[in-house]
JSON list of C-alpha atoms in Angstrom, two decimals:
[
{"chain": "G", "resi": 360, "resn": "MET", "atom": "CA", "xyz": [-6.79, -1.82, 7.22]},
{"chain": "G", "resi": 361, "resn": "THR", "atom": "CA", "xyz": [-3.93, 0.45, 9.08]},
{"chain": "G", "resi": 362, "resn": "LEU", "atom": "CA", "xyz": [-4.56, 1.22, 12.59]},
{"chain": "G", "resi": 363, "resn": "THR", "atom": "CA", "xyz": [-3.89, 5.03, 12.78]},
{"chain": "G", "resi": 364, "resn": "THR", "atom": "CA", "xyz": [-3.20, 6.62, 16.03]},
{"chain": "G", "resi": 365, "resn": "LEU", "atom": "CA", "xyz": [-2.57, 10.56, 16.23]},
{"chain": "G", "resi": 366, "resn": "VAL", "atom": "CA", "xyz": [-0.36, 11.82, 18.88]},
{"chain": "G", "resi": 367, "resn": "SER", "atom": "CA", "xyz": [-0.46, 15.41, 20.35]},
{"chain": "G", "resi": 368, "resn": "GLY", "atom": "CA", "xyz": [0.38, 18.32, 22.97]},
{"chain": "G", "resi": 369, "resn": "ALA", "atom": "CA", "xyz": [3.00, 19.03, 24.93]},
{"chain": "G", "resi": 370, "resn": "ASN", "atom": "CA", "xyz": [6.29, 19.47, 21.78]},
{"chain": "G", "resi": 371, "resn": "SER", "atom": "CA", "xyz": [7.49, 16.83, 19.23]},
{"chain": "G", "resi": 372, "resn": "LEU", "atom": "CA", "xyz": [10.52, 14.87, 21.54]},
{"chain": "G", "resi": 373, "resn": "GLN", "atom": "CA", "xyz": [7.96, 14.43, 23.89]},
{"chain": "G", "resi": 374, "resn": "ARG", "atom": "CA", "xyz": [5.14, 12.99, 21.30]},
{"chain": "G", "resi": 375, "resn": "GLU", "atom": "CA", "xyz": [8.61, 11.14, 19.32]},
{"chain": "G", "resi": 376, "resn": "SER", "atom": "CA", "xyz": [9.58, 9.57, 22.43]},
{"chain": "G", "resi": 377, "resn": "VAL", "atom": "CA", "xyz": [6.05, 8.76, 23.26]},
{"chain": "G", "resi": 378, "resn": "ILE", "atom": "CA", "xyz": [5.68, 7.62, 19.60]},
{"chain": "G", "resi": 379, "resn": "ALA", "atom": "CA", "xyz": [9.12, 5.08, 20.24]},
{"chain": "G", "resi": 380, "resn": "LYS", "atom": "CA", "xyz": [7.47, 3.66, 23.38]},
{"chain": "G", "resi": 381, "resn": "ALA", "atom": "CA", "xyz": [4.26, 2.27, 20.92]},
{"chain": "G", "resi": 382, "resn": "MET", "atom": "CA", "xyz": [6.60, 1.07, 18.62]},
{"chain": "G", "resi": 383, "resn": "ALA", "atom": "CA", "xyz": [8.51, -1.13, 21.02]},
{"chain": "G", "resi": 384, "resn": "ALA", "atom": "CA", "xyz": [5.81, -2.39, 21.71]},
{"chain": "G", "resi": 385, "resn": "LEU", "atom": "CA", "xyz": [4.13, -3.14, 18.76]},
{"chain": "G", "resi": 386, "resn": "PRO", "atom": "CA", "xyz": [4.48, -7.48, 17.09]},
{"chain": "G", "resi": 387, "resn": "LEU", "atom": "CA", "xyz": [8.06, -8.08, 15.41]},
{"chain": "G", "resi": 388, "resn": "ARG", "atom": "CA", "xyz": [7.46, -7.50, 11.70]},
{"chain": "G", "resi": 389, "resn": "SER", "atom": "CA", "xyz": [4.72, -5.23, 11.94]},
{"chain": "G", "resi": 390, "resn": "ARG", "atom": "CA", "xyz": [4.90, -2.32, 8.96]},
{"chain": "G", "resi": 391, "resn": "ILE", "atom": "CA", "xyz": [5.54, 0.91, 10.56]},
{"chain": "G", "resi": 392, "resn": "ALA", "atom": "CA", "xyz": [4.92, 4.29, 8.82]},
{"chain": "G", "resi": 393, "resn": "VAL", "atom": "CA", "xyz": [4.85, 7.42, 11.31]},
{"chain": "G", "resi": 394, "resn": "ILE", "atom": "CA", "xyz": [4.17, 11.25, 10.18]},
{"chain": "G", "resi": 395, "resn": "LEU", "atom": "CA", "xyz": [5.42, 14.41, 11.49]},
{"chain": "G", "resi": 396, "resn": "GLU", "atom": "CA", "xyz": [3.86, 17.37, 11.37]},
{"chain": "G", "resi": 397, "resn": "GLY", "atom": "CA", "xyz": [7.15, 20.54, 11.78]},
{"chain": "G", "resi": 398, "resn": "MET", "atom": "CA", "xyz": [10.64, 20.52, 12.85]},
{"chain": "G", "resi": 399, "resn": "PRO", "atom": "CA", "xyz": [12.50, 18.40, 16.09]},
{"chain": "G", "resi": 400, "resn": "ASP", "atom": "CA", "xyz": [12.77, 20.37, 18.92]},
{"chain": "G", "resi": 401, "resn": "SER", "atom": "CA", "xyz": [15.89, 18.13, 19.73]},
{"chain": "G", "resi": 402, "resn": "ALA", "atom": "CA", "xyz": [17.35, 14.64, 18.80]},
{"chain": "G", "resi": 403, "resn": "SER", "atom": "CA", "xyz": [14.29, 12.67, 17.83]},
{"chain": "G", "resi": 404, "resn": "ALA", "atom": "CA", "xyz": [13.65, 9.89, 20.05]},
{"chain": "G", "resi": 405, "resn": "LEU", "atom": "CA", "xyz": [12.80, 8.11, 16.16]},
{"chain": "G", "resi": 406, "resn": "ALA", "atom": "CA", "xyz": [16.15, 7.97, 15.23]},
{"chain": "G", "resi": 407, "resn": "GLY", "atom": "CA", "xyz": [17.31, 4.73, 15.90]},
{"chain": "G", "resi": 408, "resn": "MET", "atom": "CA", "xyz": [13.51, 2.95, 15.12]},
{"chain": "G", "resi": 409, "resn": "GLN", "atom": "CA", "xyz": [14.12, 3.30, 11.07]},
{"chain": "G", "resi": 410, "resn": "SER", "atom": "CA", "xyz": [16.93, 0.53, 11.62]},
{"chain": "G", "resi": 411, "resn": "ASP", "atom": "CA", "xyz": [15.40, -1.85, 14.00]},
{"chain": "G", "resi": 412, "resn": "LYS", "atom": "CA", "xyz": [11.81, -2.22, 12.30]},
{"chain": "G", "resi": 413, "resn": "ASP", "atom": "CA", "xyz": [10.21, -1.56, 9.15]},
{"chain": "G", "resi": 414, "resn": "CYS", "atom": "CA", "xyz": [9.79, 1.78, 9.62]},
{"chain": "G", "resi": 415, "resn": "LEU", "atom": "CA", "xyz": [9.05, 4.42, 7.14]},
{"chain": "G", "resi": 416, "resn": "ILE", "atom": "CA", "xyz": [9.28, 8.28, 8.60]},
{"chain": "G", "resi": 417, "resn": "ALA", "atom": "CA", "xyz": [7.92, 11.32, 7.04]},
{"chain": "G", "resi": 418, "resn": "ARG", "atom": "CA", "xyz": [8.19, 14.91, 8.33]},
{"chain": "G", "resi": 419, "resn": "ILE", "atom": "CA", "xyz": [6.06, 17.20, 7.24]},
{"chain": "G", "resi": 420, "resn": "ALA", "atom": "CA", "xyz": [6.02, 21.53, 7.01]},
{"chain": "G", "resi": 421, "resn": "PRO", "atom": "CA", "xyz": [3.71, 23.04, 10.13]},
{"chain": "G", "resi": 422, "resn": "GLY", "atom": "CA", "xyz": [0.34, 23.41, 9.46]},
{"chain": "G", "resi": 423, "resn": "CYS", "atom": "CA", "xyz": [-3.02, 22.06, 10.32]},
{"chain": "G", "resi": 424, "resn": "PRO", "atom": "CA", "xyz": [-3.22, 18.82, 7.96]},
{"chain": "G", "resi": 425, "resn": "CYS", "atom": "CA", "xyz": [-7.31, 19.54, 8.00]},
{"chain": "G", "resi": 426, "resn": "CYS", "atom": "CA", "xyz": [-6.91, 23.51, 6.45]},
{"chain": "G", "resi": 427, "resn": "ILE", "atom": "CA", "xyz": [-3.52, 24.97, 5.08]},
{"chain": "G", "resi": 428, "resn": "GLY", "atom": "CA", "xyz": [-1.40, 21.31, 5.20]},
{"chain": "G", "resi": 429, "resn": "ASN", "atom": "CA", "xyz": [-4.13, 19.53, 3.81]},
{"chain": "G", "resi": 430, "resn": "LEU", "atom": "CA", "xyz": [-2.25, 18.97, -0.02]},
{"chain": "G", "resi": 431, "resn": "THR", "atom": "CA", "xyz": [0.26, 18.46, 2.16]},
{"chain": "G", "resi": 432, "resn": "MET", "atom": "CA", "xyz": [-0.67, 15.54, 4.50]},
{"chain": "G", "resi": 433, "resn": "ARG", "atom": "CA", "xyz": [-2.52, 14.48, 1.02]},
{"chain": "G", "resi": 434, "resn": "VAL", "atom": "CA", "xyz": [-0.23, 12.91, -0.92]},
{"chain": "G", "resi": 435, "resn": "THR", "atom": "CA", "xyz": [2.41, 12.82, 2.38]},
{"chain": "G", "resi": 436, "resn": "LEU", "atom": "CA", "xyz": [-0.21, 10.12, 3.52]},
{"chain": "G", "resi": 437, "resn": "ASN", "atom": "CA", "xyz": [-0.91, 9.11, -0.57]},
{"chain": "G", "resi": 438, "resn": "ARG", "atom": "CA", "xyz": [2.31, 7.88, -1.33]},
{"chain": "G", "resi": 439, "resn": "MET", "atom": "CA", "xyz": [2.52, 6.32, 2.68]},
{"chain": "G", "resi": 440, "resn": "LEU", "atom": "CA", "xyz": [-1.04, 3.99, 1.79]},
{"chain": "G", "resi": 441, "resn": "ARG", "atom": "CA", "xyz": [0.95, 2.79, -1.36]},
{"chain": "G", "resi": 442, "resn": "HIS", "atom": "CA", "xyz": [2.80, -0.33, 0.61]},
{"chain": "G", "resi": 443, "resn": "PRO", "atom": "CA", "xyz": [0.19, -0.26, 3.48]},
{"chain": "G", "resi": 444, "resn": "PRO", "atom": "CA", "xyz": [1.54, -0.11, 6.68]},
{"chain": "G", "resi": 445, "resn": "ASP", "atom": "CA", "xyz": [-0.03, -2.47, 9.71]},
{"chain": "G", "resi": 446, "resn": "TYR", "atom": "CA", "xyz": [0.52, 1.09, 12.50]},
{"chain": "G", "resi": 447, "resn": "LEU", "atom": "CA", "xyz": [0.41, 4.78, 11.07]},
{"chain": "G", "resi": 448, "resn": "PHE", "atom": "CA", "xyz": [0.78, 7.31, 14.08]},
{"chain": "G", "resi": 449, "resn": "ILE", "atom": "CA", "xyz": [0.49, 10.92, 12.68]},
{"chain": "G", "resi": 450, "resn": "SER", "atom": "CA", "xyz": [1.87, 13.59, 14.66]},
{"chain": "G", "resi": 451, "resn": "LEU", "atom": "CA", "xyz": [0.22, 16.61, 15.07]},
{"chain": "G", "resi": 452, "resn": "ALA", "atom": "CA", "xyz": [2.00, 20.39, 16.57]},
{"chain": "G", "resi": 453, "resn": "SER", "atom": "CA", "xyz": [-1.09, 21.73, 17.09]},
{"chain": "G", "resi": 454, "resn": "THR", "atom": "CA", "xyz": [-4.02, 19.95, 19.51]},
{"chain": "G", "resi": 455, "resn": "ALA", "atom": "CA", "xyz": [-7.11, 23.13, 17.83]},
{"chain": "G", "resi": 456, "resn": "HIS", "atom": "CA", "xyz": [-8.42, 21.00, 14.90]},
{"chain": "G", "resi": 457, "resn": "LEU", "atom": "CA", "xyz": [-8.47, 17.70, 15.98]},
{"chain": "G", "resi": 458, "resn": "GLU", "atom": "CA", "xyz": [-11.52, 16.57, 15.37]},
{"chain": "G", "resi": 459, "resn": "GLN", "atom": "CA", "xyz": [-11.79, 18.22, 12.16]},
{"chain": "G", "resi": 460, "resn": "THR", "atom": "CA", "xyz": [-8.35, 16.13, 11.16]},
{"chain": "G", "resi": 461, "resn": "ARG", "atom": "CA", "xyz": [-9.90, 12.98, 13.09]},
{"chain": "G", "resi": 462, "resn": "GLN", "atom": "CA", "xyz": [-13.05, 13.76, 10.35]},
{"chain": "G", "resi": 463, "resn": "PHE", "atom": "CA", "xyz": [-10.36, 14.41, 7.57]},
{"chain": "G", "resi": 464, "resn": "LEU", "atom": "CA", "xyz": [-9.07, 10.62, 8.15]},
{"chain": "G", "resi": 465, "resn": "THR", "atom": "CA", "xyz": [-11.92, 9.29, 8.73]},
{"chain": "G", "resi": 466, "resn": "ASN", "atom": "CA", "xyz": [-13.40, 10.71, 4.41]},
{"chain": "G", "resi": 467, "resn": "THR", "atom": "CA", "xyz": [-13.61, 8.69, 1.90]},
{"chain": "G", "resi": 468, "resn": "PRO", "atom": "CA", "xyz": [-11.64, 7.24, 1.07]},
{"chain": "G", "resi": 469, "resn": "TYR", "atom": "CA", "xyz": [-8.98, 7.16, 3.84]},
{"chain": "G", "resi": 470, "resn": "ASP", "atom": "CA", "xyz": [-12.14, 5.43, 5.46]},
{"chain": "G", "resi": 471, "resn": "THR", "atom": "CA", "xyz": [-11.38, 2.80, 3.36]},
{"chain": "G", "resi": 472, "resn": "TYR", "atom": "CA", "xyz": [-8.24, 1.96, 4.47]},
{"chain": "G", "resi": 473, "resn": "LEU", "atom": "CA", "xyz": [-7.13, 3.67, 8.09]},
{"chain": "G", "resi": 474, "resn": "GLN", "atom": "CA", "xyz": [-8.73, 2.73, 11.61]},
{"chain": "G", "resi": 475, "resn": "LEU", "atom": "CA", "xyz": [-8.67, 5.57, 14.11]},
{"chain": "G", "resi": 476, "resn": "ASN", "atom": "CA", "xyz": [-7.11, 4.61, 17.35]},
{"chain": "G", "resi": 477, "resn": "THR", "atom": "CA", "xyz": [-7.36, 5.88, 20.61]},
{"chain": "G", "resi": 478, "resn": "ASP", "atom": "CA", "xyz": [-5.86, 9.71, 20.92]},
{"chain": "G", "resi": 479, "resn": "LEU", "atom": "CA", "xyz": [-2.08, 9.86, 22.81]},
{"chain": "G", "resi": 480, "resn": "ARG", "atom": "CA", "xyz": [-1.98, 13.55, 23.89]},
{"chain": "G", "resi": 481, "resn": "CYS", "atom": "CA", "xyz": [1.34, 14.35, 25.10]},
{"chain": "G", "resi": 482, "resn": "VAL", "atom": "CA", "xyz": [1.34, 16.91, 28.36]},
{"chain": "G", "resi": 483, "resn": "ALA", "atom": "CA", "xyz": [3.61, 19.45, 28.88]},
{"chain": "G", "resi": 484, "resn": "ILE", "atom": "CA", "xyz": [6.50, 17.82, 31.84]},
{"chain": "G", "resi": 485, "resn": "ASP", "atom": "CA", "xyz": [7.53, 20.91, 33.41]},
{"chain": "G", "resi": 486, "resn": "PHE", "atom": "CA", "xyz": [11.26, 20.52, 34.85]},
{"chain": "G", "resi": 487, "resn": "ALA", "atom": "CA", "xyz": [11.31, 22.89, 37.83]}
]
């Protein structure tokens, strides 16, 4: 089963930085997949990770993955699960439907492929 972590909150740069840090701690030769919701705020913290590790990164249009973005999320997940990664990170722009997204990922057919890990939540950093 693919260990799956939902990463939410703050902005895309902070979410991607948290994912990059978590990926760096994973064992070598791990197969990793990342689904990023929305466009990056600036240079992606994951830019060099694809060449360093066996990593597939997909960026999907903004939209709640359990509501308006459901079809896009299903298509992207199904493509990634054709060659199941060891680890999957899903970056969510909003925490509004976090529980519904968790439920979506634990229902059929994903319940046989994914094992949900503890969520990673970013907090906004005030640089003032």
